[in-house]
PDB file of N, CA, C and O in Angstrom:
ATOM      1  N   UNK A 280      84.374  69.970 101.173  1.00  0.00           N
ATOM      2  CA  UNK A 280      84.456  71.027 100.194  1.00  0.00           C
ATOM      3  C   UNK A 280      83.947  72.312 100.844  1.00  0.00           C
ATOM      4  O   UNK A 280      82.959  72.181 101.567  1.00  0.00           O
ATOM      5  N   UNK A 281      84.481  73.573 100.697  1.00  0.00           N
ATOM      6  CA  UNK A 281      84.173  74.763 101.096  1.00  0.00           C
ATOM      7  C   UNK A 281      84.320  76.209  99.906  1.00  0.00           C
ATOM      8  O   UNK A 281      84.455  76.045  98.694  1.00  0.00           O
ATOM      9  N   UNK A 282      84.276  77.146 100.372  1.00  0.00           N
ATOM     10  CA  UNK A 282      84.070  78.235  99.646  1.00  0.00           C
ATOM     11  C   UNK A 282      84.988  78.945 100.227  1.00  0.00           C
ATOM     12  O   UNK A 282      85.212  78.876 101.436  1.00  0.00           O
ATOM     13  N   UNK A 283      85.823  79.957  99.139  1.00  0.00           N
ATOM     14  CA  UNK A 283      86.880  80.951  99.883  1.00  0.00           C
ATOM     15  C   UNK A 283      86.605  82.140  98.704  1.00  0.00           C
ATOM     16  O   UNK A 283      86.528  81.995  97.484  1.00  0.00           O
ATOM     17  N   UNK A 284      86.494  83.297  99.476  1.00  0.00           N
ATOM     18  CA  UNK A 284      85.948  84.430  99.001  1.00  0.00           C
ATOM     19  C   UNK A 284      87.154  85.051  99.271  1.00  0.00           C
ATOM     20  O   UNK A 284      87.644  84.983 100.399  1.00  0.00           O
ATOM     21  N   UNK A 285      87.732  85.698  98.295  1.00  0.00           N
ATOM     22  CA  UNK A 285      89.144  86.920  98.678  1.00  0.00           C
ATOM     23  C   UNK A 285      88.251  88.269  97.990  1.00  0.00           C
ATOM     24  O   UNK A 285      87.315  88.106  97.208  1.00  0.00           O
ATOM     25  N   UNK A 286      88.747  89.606  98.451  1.00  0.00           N
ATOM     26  CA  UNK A 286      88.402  90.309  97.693  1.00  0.00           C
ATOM     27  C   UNK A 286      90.041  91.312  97.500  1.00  0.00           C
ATOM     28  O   UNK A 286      90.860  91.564  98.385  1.00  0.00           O
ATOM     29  N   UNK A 287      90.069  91.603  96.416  1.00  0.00           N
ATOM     30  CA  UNK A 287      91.574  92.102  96.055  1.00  0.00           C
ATOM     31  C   UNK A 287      91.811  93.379  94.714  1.00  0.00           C
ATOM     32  O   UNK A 287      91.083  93.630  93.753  1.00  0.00           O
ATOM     33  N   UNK A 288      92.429  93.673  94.916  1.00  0.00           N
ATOM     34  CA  UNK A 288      93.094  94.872  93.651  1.00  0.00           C
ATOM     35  C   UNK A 288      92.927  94.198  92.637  1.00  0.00           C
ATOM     36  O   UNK A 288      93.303  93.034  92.773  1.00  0.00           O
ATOM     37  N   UNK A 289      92.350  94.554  91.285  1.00  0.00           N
ATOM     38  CA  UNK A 289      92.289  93.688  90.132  1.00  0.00           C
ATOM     39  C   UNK A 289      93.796  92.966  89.842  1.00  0.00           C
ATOM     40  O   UNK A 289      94.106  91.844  89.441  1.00  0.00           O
ATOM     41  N   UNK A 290      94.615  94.211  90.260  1.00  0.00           N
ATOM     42  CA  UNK A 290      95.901  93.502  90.085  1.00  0.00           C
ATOM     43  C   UNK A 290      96.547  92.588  90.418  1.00  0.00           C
ATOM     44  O   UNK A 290      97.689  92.365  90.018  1.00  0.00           O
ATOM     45  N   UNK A 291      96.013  92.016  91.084  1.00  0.00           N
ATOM     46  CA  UNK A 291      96.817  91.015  92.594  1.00  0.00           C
ATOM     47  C   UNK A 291      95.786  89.760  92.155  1.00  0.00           C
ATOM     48  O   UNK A 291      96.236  88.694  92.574  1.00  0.00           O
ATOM     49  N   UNK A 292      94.733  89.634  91.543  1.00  0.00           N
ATOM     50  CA  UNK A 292      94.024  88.346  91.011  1.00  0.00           C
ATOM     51  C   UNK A 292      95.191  87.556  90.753  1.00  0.00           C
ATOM     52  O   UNK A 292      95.571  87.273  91.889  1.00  0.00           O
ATOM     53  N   UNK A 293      95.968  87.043  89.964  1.00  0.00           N
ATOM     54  CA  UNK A 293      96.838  86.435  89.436  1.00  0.00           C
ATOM     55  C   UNK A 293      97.191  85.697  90.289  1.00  0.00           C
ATOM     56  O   UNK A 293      96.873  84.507  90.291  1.00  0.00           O
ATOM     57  N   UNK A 294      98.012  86.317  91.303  1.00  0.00           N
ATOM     58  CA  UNK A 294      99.088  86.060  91.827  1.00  0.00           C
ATOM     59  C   UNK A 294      98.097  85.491  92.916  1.00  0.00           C
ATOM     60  O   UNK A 294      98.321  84.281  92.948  1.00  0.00           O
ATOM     61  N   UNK A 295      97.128  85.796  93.802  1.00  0.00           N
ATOM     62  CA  UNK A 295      96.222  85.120  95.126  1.00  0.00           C
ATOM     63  C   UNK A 295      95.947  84.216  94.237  1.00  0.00           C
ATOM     64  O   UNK A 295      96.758  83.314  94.448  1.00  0.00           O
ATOM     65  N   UNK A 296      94.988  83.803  92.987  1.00  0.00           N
ATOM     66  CA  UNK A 296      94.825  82.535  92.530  1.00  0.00           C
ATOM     67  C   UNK A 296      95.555  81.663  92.697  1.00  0.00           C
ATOM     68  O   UNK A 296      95.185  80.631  93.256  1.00  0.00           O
ATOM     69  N   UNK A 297      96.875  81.856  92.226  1.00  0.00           N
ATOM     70  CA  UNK A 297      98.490  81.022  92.206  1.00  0.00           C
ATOM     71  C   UNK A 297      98.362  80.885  93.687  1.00  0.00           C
ATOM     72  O   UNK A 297      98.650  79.767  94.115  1.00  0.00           O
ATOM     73  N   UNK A 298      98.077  81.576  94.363  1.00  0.00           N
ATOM     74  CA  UNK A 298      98.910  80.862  96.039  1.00  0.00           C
ATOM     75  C   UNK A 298      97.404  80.442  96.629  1.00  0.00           C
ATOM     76  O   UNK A 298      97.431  80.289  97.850  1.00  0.00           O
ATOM     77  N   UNK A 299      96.411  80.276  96.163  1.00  0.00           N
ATOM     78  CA  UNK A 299      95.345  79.658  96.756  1.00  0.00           C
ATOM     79  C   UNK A 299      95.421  78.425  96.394  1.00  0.00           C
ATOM     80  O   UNK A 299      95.569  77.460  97.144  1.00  0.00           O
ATOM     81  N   UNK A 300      95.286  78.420  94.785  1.00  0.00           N
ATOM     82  CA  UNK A 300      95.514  77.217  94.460  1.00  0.00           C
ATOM     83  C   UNK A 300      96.954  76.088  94.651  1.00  0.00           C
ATOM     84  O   UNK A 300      96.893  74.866  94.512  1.00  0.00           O
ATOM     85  N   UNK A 301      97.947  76.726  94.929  1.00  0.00           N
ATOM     86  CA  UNK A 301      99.235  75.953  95.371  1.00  0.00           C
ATOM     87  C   UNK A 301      98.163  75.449  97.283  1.00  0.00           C
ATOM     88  O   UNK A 301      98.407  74.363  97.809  1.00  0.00           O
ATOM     89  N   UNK A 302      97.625  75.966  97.628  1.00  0.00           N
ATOM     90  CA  UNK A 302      97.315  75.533  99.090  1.00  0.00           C
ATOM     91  C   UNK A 302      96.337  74.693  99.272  1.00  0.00           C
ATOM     92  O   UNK A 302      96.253  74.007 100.290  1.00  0.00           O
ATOM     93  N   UNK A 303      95.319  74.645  98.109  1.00  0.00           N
ATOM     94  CA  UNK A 303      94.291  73.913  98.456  1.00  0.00           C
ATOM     95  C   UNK A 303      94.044  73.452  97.018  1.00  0.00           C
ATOM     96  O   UNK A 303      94.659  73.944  96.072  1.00  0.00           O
ATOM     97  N   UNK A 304      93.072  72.436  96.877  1.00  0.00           N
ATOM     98  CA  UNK A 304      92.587  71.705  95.664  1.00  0.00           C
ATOM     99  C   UNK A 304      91.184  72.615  95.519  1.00  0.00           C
ATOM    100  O   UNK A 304      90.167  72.606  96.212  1.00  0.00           O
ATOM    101  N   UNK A 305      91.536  73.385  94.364  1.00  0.00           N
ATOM    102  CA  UNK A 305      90.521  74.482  93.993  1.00  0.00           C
ATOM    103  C   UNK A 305      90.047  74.043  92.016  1.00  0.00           C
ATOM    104  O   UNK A 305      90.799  73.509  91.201  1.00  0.00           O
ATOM    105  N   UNK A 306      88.657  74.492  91.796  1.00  0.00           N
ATOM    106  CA  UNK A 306      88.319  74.683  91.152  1.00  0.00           C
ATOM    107  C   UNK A 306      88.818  76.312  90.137  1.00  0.00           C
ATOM    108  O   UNK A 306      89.540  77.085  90.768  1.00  0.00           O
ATOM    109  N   UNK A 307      88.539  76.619  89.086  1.00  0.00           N
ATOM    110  CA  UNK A 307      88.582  77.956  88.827  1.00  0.00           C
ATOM    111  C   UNK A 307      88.389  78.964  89.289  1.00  0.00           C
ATOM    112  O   UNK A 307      87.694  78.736  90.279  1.00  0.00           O
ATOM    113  N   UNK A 308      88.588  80.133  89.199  1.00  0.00           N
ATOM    114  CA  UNK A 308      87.915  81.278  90.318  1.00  0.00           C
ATOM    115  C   UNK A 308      86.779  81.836  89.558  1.00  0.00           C
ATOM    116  O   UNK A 308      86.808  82.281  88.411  1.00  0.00           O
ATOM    117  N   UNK A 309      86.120  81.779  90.086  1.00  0.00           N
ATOM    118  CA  UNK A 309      84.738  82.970  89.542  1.00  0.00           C
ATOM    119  C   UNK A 309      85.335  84.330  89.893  1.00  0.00           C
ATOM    120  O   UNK A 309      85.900  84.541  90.966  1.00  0.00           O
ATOM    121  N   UNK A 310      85.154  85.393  88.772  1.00  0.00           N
ATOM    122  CA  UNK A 310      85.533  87.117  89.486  1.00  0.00           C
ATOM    123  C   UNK A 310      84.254  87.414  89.319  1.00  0.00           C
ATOM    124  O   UNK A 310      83.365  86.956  88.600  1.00  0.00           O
ATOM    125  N   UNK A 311      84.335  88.554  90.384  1.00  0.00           N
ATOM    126  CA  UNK A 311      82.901  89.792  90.136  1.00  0.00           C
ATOM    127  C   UNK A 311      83.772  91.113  90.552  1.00  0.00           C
ATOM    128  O   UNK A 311      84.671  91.259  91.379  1.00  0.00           O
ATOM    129  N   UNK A 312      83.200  91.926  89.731  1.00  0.00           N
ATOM    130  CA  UNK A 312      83.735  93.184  90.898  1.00  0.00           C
ATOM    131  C   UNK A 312      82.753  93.124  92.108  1.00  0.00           C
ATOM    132  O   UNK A 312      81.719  92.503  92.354  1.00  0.00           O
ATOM    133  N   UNK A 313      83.596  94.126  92.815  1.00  0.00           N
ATOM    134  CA  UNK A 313      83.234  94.603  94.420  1.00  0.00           C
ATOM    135  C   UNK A 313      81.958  95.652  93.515  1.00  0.00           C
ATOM    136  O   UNK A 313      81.873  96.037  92.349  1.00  0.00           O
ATOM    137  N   UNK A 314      81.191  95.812  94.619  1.00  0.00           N
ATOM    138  CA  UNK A 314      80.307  97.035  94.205  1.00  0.00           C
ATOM    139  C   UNK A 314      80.778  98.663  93.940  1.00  0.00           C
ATOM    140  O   UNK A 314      80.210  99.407  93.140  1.00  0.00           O
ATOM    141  N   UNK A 315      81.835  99.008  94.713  1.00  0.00           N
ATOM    142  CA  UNK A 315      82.017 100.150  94.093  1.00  0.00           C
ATOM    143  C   UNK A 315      83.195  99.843  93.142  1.00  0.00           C
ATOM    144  O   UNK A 315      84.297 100.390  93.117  1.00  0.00           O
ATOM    145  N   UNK A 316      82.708  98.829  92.351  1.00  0.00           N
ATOM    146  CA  UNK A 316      83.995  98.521  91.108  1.00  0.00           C
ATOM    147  C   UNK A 316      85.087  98.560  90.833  1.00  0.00           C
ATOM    148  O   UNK A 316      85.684  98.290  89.791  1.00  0.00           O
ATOM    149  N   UNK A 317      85.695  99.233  92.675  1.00  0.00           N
ATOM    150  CA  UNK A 317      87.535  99.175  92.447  1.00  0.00           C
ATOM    151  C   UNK A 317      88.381  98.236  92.955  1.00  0.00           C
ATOM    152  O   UNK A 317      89.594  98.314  93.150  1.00  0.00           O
ATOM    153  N   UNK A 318      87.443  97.131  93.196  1.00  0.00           N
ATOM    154  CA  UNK A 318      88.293  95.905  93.577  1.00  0.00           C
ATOM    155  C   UNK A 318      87.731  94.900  92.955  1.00  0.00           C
ATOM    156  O   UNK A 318      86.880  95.290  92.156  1.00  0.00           O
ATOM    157  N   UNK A 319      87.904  93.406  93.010  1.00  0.00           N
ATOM    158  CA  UNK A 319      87.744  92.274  92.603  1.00  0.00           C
ATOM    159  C   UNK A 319      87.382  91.065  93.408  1.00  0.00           C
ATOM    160  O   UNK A 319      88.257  90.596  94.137  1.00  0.00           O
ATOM    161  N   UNK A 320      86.445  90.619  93.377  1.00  0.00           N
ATOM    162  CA  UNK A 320      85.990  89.319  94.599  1.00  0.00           C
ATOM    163  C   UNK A 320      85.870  88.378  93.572  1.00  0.00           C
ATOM    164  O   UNK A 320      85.345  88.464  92.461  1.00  0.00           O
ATOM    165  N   UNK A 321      86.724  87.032  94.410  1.00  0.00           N
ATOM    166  CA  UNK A 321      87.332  86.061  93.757  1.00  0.00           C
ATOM    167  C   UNK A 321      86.636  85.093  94.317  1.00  0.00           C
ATOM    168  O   UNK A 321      86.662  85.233  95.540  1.00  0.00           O
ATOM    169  N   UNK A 322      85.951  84.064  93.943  1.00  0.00           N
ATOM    170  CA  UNK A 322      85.319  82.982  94.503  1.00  0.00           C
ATOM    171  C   UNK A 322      85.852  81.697  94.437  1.00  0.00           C
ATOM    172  O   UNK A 322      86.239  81.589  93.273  1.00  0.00           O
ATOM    173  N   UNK A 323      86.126  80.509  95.122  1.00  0.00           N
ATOM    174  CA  UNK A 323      86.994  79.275  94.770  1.00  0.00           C
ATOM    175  C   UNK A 323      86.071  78.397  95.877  1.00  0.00           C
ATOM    176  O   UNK A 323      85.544  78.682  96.952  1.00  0.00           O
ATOM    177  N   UNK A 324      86.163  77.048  94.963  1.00  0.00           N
ATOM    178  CA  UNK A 324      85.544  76.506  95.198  1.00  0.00           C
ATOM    179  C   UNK A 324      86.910  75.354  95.474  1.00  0.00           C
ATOM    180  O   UNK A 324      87.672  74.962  94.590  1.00  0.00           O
ATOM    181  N   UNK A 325      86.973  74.871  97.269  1.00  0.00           N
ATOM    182  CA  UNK A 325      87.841  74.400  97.539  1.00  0.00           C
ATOM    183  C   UNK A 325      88.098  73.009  98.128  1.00  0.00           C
ATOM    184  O   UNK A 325      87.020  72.599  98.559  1.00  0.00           O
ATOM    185  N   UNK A 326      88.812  72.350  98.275  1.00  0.00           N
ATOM    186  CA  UNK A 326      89.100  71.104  99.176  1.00  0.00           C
ATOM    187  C   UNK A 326      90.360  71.013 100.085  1.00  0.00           C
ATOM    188  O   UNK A 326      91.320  71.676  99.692  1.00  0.00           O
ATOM    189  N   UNK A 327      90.501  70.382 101.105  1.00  0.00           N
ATOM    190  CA  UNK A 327      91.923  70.504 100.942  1.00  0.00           C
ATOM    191  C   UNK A 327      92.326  69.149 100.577  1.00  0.00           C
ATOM    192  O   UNK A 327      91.625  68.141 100.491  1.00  0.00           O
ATOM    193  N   UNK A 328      94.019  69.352 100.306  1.00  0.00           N
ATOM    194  CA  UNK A 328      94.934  68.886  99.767  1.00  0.00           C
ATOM    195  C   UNK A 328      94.984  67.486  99.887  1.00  0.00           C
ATOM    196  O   UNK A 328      94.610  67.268 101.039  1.00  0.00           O
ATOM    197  N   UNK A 329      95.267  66.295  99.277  1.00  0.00           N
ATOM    198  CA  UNK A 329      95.588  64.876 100.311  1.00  0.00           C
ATOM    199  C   UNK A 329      97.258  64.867  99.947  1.00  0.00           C
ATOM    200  O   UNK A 329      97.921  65.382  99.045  1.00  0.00           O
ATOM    201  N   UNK A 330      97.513  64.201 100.863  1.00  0.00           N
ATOM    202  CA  UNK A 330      98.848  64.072 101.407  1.00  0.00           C
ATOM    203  C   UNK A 330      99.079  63.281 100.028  1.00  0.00           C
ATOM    204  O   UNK A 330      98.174  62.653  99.478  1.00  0.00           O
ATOM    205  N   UNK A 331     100.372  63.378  99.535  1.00  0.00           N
ATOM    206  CA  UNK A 331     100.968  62.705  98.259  1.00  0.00           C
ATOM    207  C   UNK A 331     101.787  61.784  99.073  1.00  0.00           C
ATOM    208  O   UNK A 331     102.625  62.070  99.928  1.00  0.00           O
ATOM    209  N   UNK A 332     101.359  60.524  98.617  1.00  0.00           N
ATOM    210  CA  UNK A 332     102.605  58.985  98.739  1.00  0.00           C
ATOM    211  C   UNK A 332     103.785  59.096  98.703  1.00  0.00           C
ATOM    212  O   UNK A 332     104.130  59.943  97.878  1.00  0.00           O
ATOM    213  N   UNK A 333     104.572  58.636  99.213  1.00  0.00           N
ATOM    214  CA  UNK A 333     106.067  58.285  98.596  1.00  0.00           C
ATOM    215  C   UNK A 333     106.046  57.115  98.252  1.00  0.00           C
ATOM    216  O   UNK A 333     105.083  56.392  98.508  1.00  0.00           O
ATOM    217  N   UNK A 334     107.156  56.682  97.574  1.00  0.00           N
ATOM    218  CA  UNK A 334     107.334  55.529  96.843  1.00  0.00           C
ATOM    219  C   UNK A 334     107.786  54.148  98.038  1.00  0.00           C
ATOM    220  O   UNK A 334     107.592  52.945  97.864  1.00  0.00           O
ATOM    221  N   UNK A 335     108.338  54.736  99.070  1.00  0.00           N
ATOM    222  CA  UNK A 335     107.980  53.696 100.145  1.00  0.00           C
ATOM    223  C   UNK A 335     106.665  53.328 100.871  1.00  0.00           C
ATOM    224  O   UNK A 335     106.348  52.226 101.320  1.00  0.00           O
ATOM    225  N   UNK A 336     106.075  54.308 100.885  1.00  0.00           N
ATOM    226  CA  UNK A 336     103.967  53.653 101.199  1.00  0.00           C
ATOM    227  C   UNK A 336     103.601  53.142 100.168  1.00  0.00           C
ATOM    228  O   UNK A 336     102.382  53.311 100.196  1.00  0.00           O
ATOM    229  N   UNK A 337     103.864  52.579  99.191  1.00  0.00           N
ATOM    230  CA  UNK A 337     103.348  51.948  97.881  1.00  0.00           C
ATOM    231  C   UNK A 337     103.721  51.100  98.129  1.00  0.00           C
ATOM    232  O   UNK A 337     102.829  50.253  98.163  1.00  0.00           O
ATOM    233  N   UNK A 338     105.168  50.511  98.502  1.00  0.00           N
ATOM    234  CA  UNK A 338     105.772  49.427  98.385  1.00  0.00           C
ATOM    235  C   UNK A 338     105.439  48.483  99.228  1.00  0.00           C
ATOM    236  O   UNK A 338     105.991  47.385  99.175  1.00  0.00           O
TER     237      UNK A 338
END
């Protein structure tokens, strides 16, 4: 498990959540603003991915 810190345009939250979380096995994001309050730091709390089965490794 690790930590991934983005910092981004309030606007663009959305969309980095969506492609963080499509990449890794993430928890929710924590936001804060940046200190001079015109951006957004995104915190995720991460894993990576495990490989998904096919129906022939089961069998």
């Amino acid at each position: 498990m690790f930590e991934i810190r983005v910092i981004c345009d309030p606007d663009d939250t959305d969309r980095i959540s969506a492609a963080v979380a499509a990449a890794f096995d993430t928890g929710p994001a924590r936001q804060y603003p940046t200190r001079d309050g015109r951006r957004t730091r995104l915190y995720f709390t991460a894993d990576h991915r495990t490989p998904a089965t096919t129906s022939t490794e089961s069998e």
